Short mmCIF file of N, CA, C and O in Angstrom, two decimals:
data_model
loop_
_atom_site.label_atom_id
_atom_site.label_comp_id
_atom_site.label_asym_id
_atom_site.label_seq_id
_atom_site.Cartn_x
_atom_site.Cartn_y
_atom_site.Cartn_z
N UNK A 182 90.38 85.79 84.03
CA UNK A 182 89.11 85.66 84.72
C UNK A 182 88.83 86.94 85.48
O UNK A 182 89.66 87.44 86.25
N UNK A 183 87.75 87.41 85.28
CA UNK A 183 87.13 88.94 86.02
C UNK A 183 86.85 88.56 87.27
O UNK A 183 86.33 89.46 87.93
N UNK A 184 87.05 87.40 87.92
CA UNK A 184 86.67 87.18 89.27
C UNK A 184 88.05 86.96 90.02
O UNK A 184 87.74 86.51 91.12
N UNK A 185 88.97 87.03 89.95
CA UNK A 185 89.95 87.61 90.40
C UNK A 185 90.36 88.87 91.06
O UNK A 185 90.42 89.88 90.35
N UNK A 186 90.66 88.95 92.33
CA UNK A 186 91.09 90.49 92.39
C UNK A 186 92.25 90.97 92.67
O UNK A 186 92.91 90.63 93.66
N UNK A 187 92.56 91.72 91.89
CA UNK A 187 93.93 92.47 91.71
C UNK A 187 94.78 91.81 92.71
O UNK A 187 95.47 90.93 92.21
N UNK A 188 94.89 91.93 93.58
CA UNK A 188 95.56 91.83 95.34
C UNK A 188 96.09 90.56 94.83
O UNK A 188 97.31 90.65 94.72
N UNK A 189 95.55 89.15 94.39
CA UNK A 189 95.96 88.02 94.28
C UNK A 189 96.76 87.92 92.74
O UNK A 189 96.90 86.77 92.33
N UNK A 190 97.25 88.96 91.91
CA UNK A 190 97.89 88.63 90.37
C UNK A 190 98.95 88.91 90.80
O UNK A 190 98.99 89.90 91.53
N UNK A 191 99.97 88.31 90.60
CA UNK A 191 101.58 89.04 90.82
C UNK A 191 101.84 89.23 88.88
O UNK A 191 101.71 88.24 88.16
N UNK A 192 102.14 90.38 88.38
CA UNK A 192 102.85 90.92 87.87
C UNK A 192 104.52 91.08 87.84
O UNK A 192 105.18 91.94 88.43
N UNK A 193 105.06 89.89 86.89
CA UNK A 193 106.55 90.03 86.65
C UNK A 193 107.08 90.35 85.49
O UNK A 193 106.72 90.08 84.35
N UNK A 194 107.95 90.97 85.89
CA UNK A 194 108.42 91.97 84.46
C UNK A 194 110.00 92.00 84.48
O UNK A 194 110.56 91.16 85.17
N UNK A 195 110.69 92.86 83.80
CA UNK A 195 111.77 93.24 83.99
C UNK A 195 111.89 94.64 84.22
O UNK A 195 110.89 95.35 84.08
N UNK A 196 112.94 95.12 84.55
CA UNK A 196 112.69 96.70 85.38
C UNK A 196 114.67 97.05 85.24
O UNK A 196 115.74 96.59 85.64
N UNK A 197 114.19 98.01 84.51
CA UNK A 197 115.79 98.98 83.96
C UNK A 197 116.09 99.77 85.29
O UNK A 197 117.26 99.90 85.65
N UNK A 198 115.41 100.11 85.77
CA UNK A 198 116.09 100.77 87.13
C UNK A 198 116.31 100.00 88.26
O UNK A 198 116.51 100.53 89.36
N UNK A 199 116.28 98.50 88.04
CA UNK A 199 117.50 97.56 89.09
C UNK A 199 118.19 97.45 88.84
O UNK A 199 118.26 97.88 87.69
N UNK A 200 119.79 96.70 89.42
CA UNK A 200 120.82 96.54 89.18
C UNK A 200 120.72 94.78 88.57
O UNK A 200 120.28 93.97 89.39
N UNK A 201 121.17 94.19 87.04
CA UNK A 201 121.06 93.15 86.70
C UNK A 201 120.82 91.96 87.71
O UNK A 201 121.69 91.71 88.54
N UNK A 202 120.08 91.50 87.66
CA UNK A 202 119.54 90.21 88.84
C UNK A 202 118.88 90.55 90.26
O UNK A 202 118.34 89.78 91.06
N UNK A 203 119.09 91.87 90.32
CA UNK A 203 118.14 92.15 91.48
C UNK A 203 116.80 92.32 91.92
O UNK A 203 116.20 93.33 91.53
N UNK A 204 116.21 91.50 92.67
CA UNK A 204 115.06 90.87 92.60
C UNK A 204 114.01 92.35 93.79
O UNK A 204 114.60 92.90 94.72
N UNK A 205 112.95 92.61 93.54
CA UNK A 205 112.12 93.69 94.56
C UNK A 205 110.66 93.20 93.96
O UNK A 205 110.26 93.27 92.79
N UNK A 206 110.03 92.71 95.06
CA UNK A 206 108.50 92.69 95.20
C UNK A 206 107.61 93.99 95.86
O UNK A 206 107.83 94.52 96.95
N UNK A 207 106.73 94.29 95.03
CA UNK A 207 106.19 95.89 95.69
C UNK A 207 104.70 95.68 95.81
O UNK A 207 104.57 94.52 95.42
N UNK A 208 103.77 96.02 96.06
CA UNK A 208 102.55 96.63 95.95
C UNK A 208 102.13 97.49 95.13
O UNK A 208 102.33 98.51 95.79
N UNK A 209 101.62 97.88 94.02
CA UNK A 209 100.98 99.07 93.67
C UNK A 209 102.04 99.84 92.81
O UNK A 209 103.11 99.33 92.48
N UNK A 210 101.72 100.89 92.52
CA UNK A 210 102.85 102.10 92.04
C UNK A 210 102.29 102.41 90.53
O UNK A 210 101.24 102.00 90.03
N UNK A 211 103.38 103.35 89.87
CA UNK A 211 102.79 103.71 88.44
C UNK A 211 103.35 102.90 87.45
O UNK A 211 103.53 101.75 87.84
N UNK A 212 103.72 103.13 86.21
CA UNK A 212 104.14 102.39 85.31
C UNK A 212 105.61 102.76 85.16
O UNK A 212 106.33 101.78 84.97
N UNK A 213 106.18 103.85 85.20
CA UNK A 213 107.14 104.03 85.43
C UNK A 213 107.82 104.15 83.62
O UNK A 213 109.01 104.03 83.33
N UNK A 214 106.88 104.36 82.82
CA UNK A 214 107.17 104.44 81.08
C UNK A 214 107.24 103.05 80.78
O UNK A 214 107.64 102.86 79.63
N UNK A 215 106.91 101.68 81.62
CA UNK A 215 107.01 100.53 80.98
C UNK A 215 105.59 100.27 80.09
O UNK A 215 104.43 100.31 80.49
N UNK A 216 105.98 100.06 79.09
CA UNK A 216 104.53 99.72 78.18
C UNK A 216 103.63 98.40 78.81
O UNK A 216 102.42 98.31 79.05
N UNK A 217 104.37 97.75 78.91
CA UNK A 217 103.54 96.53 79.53
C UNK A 217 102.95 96.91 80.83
O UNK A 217 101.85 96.36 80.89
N UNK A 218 103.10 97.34 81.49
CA UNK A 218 102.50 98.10 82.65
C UNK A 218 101.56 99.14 82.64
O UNK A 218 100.69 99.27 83.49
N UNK A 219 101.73 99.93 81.63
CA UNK A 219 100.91 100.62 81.25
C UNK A 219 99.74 99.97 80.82
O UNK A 219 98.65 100.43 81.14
N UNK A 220 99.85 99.01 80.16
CA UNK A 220 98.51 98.17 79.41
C UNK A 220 97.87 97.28 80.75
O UNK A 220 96.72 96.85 80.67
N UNK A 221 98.58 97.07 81.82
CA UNK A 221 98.18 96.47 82.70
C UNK A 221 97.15 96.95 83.30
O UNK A 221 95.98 96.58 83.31
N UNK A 222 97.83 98.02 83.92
CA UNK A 222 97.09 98.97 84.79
C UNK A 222 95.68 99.78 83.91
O UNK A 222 94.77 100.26 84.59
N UNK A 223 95.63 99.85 82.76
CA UNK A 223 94.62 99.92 81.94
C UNK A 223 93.52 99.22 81.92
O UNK A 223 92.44 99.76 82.12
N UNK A 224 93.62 98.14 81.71
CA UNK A 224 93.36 96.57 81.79
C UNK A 224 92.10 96.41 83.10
O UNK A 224 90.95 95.98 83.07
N UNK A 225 92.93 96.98 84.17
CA UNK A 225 93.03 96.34 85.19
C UNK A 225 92.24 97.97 85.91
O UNK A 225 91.38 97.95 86.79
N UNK A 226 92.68 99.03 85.40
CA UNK A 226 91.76 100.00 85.92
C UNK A 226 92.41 100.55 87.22
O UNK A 226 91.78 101.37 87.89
N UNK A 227 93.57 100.16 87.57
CA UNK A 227 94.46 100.59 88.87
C UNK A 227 96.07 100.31 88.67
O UNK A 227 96.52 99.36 88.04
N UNK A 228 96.76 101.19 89.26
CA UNK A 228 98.20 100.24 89.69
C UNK A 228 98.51 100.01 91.01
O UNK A 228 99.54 100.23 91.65
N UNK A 229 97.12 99.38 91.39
CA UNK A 229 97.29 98.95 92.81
C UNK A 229 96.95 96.92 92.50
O UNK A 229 95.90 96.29 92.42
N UNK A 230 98.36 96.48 92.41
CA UNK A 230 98.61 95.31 92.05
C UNK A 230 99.86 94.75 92.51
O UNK A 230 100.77 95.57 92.67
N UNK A 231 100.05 93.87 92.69
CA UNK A 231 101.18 93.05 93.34
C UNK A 231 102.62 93.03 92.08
O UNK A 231 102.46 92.47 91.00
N UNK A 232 103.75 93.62 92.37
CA UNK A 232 104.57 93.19 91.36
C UNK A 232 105.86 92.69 92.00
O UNK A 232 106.22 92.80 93.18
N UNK A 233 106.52 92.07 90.90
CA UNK A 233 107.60 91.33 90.93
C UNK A 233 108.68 91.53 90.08
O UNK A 233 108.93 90.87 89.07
N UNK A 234 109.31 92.47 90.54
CA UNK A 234 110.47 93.36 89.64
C UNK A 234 111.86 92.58 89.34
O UNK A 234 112.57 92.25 90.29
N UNK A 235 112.24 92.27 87.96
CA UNK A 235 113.84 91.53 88.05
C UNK A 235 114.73 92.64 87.14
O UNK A 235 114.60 93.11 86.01
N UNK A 236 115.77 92.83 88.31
CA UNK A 236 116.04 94.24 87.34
C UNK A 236 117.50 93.51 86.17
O UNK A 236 118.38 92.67 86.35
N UNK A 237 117.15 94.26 85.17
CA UNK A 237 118.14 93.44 84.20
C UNK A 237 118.97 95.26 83.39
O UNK A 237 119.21 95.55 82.22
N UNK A 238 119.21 96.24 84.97
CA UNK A 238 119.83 97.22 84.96
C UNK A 238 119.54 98.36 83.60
O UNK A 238 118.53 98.19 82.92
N UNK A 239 120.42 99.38 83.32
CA UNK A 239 120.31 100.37 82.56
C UNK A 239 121.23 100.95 81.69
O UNK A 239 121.11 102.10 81.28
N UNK A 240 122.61 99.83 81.22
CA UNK A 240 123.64 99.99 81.14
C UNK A 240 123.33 99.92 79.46
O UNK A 240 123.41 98.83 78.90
N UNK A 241 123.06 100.81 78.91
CA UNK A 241 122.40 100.95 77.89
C UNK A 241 123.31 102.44 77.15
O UNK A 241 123.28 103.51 77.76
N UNK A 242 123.83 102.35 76.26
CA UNK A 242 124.20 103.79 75.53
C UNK A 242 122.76 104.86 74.98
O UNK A 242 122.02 104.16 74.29
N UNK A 243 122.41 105.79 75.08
CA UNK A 243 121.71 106.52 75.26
C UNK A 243 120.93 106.60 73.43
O UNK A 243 121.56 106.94 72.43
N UNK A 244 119.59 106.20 73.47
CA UNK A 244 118.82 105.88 72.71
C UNK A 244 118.69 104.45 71.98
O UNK A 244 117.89 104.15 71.09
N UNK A 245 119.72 103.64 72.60
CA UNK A 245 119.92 101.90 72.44
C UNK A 245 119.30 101.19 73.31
O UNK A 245 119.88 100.14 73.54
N UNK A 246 118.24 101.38 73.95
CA UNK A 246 116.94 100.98 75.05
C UNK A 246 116.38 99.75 74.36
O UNK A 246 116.25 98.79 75.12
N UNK A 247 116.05 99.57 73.21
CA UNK A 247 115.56 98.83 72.50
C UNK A 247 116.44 97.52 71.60
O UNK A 247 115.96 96.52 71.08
N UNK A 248 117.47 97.85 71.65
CA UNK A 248 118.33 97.26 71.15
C UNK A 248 119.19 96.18 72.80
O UNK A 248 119.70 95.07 72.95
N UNK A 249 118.89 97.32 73.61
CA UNK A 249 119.76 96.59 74.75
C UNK A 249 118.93 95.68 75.44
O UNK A 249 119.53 94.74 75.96
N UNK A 250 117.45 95.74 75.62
CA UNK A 250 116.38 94.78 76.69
C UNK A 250 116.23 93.62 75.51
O UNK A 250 116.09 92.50 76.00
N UNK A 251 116.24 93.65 74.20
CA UNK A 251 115.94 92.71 73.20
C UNK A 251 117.49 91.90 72.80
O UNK A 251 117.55 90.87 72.12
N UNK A 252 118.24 92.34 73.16
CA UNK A 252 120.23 91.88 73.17
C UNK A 252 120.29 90.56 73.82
O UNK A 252 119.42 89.81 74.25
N UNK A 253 121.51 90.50 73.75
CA UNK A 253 121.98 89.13 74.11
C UNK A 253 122.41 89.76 75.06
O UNK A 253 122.72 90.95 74.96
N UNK A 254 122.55 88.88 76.50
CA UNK A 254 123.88 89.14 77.84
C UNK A 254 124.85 88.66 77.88
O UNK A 254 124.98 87.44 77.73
N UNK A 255 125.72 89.40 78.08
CA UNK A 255 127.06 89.27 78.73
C UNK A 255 127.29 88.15 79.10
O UNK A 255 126.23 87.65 79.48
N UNK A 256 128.40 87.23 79.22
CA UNK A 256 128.52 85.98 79.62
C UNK A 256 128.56 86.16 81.35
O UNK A 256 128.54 85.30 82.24
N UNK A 257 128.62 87.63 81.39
CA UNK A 257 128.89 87.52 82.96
C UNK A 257 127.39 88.17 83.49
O UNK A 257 126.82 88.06 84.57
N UNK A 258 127.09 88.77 82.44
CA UNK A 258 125.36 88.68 83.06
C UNK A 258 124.30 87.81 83.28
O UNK A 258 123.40 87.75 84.12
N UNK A 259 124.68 87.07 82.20
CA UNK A 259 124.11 86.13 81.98
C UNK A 259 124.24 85.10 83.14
O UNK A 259 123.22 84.60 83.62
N UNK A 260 125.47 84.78 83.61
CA UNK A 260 125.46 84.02 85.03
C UNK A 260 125.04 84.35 86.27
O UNK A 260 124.51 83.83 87.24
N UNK A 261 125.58 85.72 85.80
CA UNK A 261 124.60 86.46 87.54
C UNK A 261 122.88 86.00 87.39
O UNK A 261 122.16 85.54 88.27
N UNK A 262 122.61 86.23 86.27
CA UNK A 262 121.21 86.27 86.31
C UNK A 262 120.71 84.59 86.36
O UNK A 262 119.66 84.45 86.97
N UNK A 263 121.14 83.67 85.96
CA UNK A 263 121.06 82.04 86.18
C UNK A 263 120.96 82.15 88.10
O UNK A 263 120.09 81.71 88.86
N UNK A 264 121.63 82.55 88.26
CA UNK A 264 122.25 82.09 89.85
C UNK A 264 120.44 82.56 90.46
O UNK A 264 119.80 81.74 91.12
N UNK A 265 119.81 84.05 90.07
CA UNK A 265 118.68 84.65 90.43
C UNK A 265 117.35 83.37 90.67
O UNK A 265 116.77 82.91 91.65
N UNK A 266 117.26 83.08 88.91
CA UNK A 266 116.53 82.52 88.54
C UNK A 266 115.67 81.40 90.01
O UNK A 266 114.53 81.66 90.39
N UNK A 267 116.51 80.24 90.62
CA UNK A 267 115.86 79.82 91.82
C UNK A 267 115.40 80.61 92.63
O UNK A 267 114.22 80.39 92.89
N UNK A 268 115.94 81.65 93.25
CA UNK A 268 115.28 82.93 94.43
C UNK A 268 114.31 83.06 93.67
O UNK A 268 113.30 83.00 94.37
N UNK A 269 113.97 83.24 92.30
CA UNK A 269 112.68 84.16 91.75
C UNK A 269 111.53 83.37 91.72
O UNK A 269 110.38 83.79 91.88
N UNK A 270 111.92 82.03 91.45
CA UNK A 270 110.71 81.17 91.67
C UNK A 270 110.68 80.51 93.40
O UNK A 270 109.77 79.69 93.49
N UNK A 271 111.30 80.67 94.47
CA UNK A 271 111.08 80.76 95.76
C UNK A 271 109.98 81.93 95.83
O UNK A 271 108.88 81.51 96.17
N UNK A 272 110.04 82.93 95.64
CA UNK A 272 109.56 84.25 95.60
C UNK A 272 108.52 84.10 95.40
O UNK A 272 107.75 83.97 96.35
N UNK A 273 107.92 84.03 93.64
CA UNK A 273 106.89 83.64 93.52
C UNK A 273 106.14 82.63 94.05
O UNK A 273 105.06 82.80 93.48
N UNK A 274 106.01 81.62 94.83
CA UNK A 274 106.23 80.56 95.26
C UNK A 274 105.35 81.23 96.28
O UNK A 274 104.13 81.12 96.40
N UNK A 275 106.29 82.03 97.08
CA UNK A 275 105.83 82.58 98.56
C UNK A 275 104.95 83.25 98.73
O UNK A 275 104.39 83.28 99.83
N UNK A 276 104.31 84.44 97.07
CA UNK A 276 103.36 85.14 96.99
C UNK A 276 102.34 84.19 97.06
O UNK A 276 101.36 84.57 97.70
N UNK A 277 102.26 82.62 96.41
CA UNK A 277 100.85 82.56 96.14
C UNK A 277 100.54 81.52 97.24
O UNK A 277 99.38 81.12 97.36
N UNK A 278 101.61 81.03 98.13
CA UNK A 278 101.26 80.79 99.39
C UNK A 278 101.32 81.30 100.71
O UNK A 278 100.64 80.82 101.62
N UNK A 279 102.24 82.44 100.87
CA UNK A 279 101.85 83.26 102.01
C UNK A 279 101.66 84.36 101.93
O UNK A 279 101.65 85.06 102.95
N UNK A 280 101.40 85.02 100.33
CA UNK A 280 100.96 86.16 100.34
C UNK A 280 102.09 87.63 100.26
O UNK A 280 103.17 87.46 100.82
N UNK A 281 101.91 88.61 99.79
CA UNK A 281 102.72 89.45 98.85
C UNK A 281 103.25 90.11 100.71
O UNK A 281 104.46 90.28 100.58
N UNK A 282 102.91 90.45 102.02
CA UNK A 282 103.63 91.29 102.67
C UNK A 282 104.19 90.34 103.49
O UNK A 282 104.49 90.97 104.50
N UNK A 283 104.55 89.05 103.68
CA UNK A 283 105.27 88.15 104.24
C UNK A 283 106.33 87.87 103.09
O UNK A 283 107.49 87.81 103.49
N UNK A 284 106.14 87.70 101.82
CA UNK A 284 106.92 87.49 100.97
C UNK A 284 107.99 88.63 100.41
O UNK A 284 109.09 88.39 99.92
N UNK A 285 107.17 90.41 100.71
CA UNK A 285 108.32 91.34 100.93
C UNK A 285 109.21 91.63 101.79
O UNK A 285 110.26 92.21 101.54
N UNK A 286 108.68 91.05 103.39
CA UNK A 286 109.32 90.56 104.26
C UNK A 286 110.78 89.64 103.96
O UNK A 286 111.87 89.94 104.43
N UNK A 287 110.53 88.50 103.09
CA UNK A 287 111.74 87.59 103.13
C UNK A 287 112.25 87.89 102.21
O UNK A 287 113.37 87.37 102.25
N UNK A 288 112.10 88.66 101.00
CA UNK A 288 112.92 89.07 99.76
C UNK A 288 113.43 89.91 99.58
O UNK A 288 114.52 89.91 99.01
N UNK A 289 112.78 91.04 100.06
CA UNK A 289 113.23 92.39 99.82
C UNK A 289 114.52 92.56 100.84
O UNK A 289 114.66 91.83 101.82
N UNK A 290 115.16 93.29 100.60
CA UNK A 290 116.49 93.81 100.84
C UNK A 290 117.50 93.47 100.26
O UNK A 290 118.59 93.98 100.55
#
């Protein structure tokens, strides 16, 4: 819907430059080479938008980028990242009722 404005979409993605399961809500920023972000901010005509970063790390052998975000996890990633899963929907939760700088308030760090 075009009657929406930016400020109220949270944007969740996954993000190679966190550490697996680590959760960061931001404001704004560039795309950072993520394609989906790129099409966003296209889209959308800004990257001044609410996001919701789950980092699923970078532990990737060098030109296996594509092979590693589309892979299976680790049995031990895989649990770290289960354990996330509740915080991430608290999170989201908190954006669309108290809003993205009370909700970076209680998540972030």
């Amino acid at each position: 819907n075009k009657n929406i404005e930016a400020e109220n979409i949270l944007i969740i993605y996954d993000d190679l430059d966190l550490a697996v399961g680590k959760l960061r809500l931001k404001q704004g920023g560039g795309s950072g080479g993520h394609n989906g972000l790129k099409d966003i901010q296209e889209i959308l005509g800004s990257g001044k938008y609410p996001r919701f970063r789950f980092g699923i790390s970078d532990a990737f052998s060098k030109g296996k980028q594509i092979d590693y975000v589309l892979g299976q996890w680790s049995p031990q990633e895989e649990s770290h990242l289960i354990t996330q899963i509740p915080k991430s929907i608290e999170a989201i939760e908190s954006f669309a009722l108290a809003g993205l700088d009370n909700t970076m308030n209680s998540f972030n760090g």
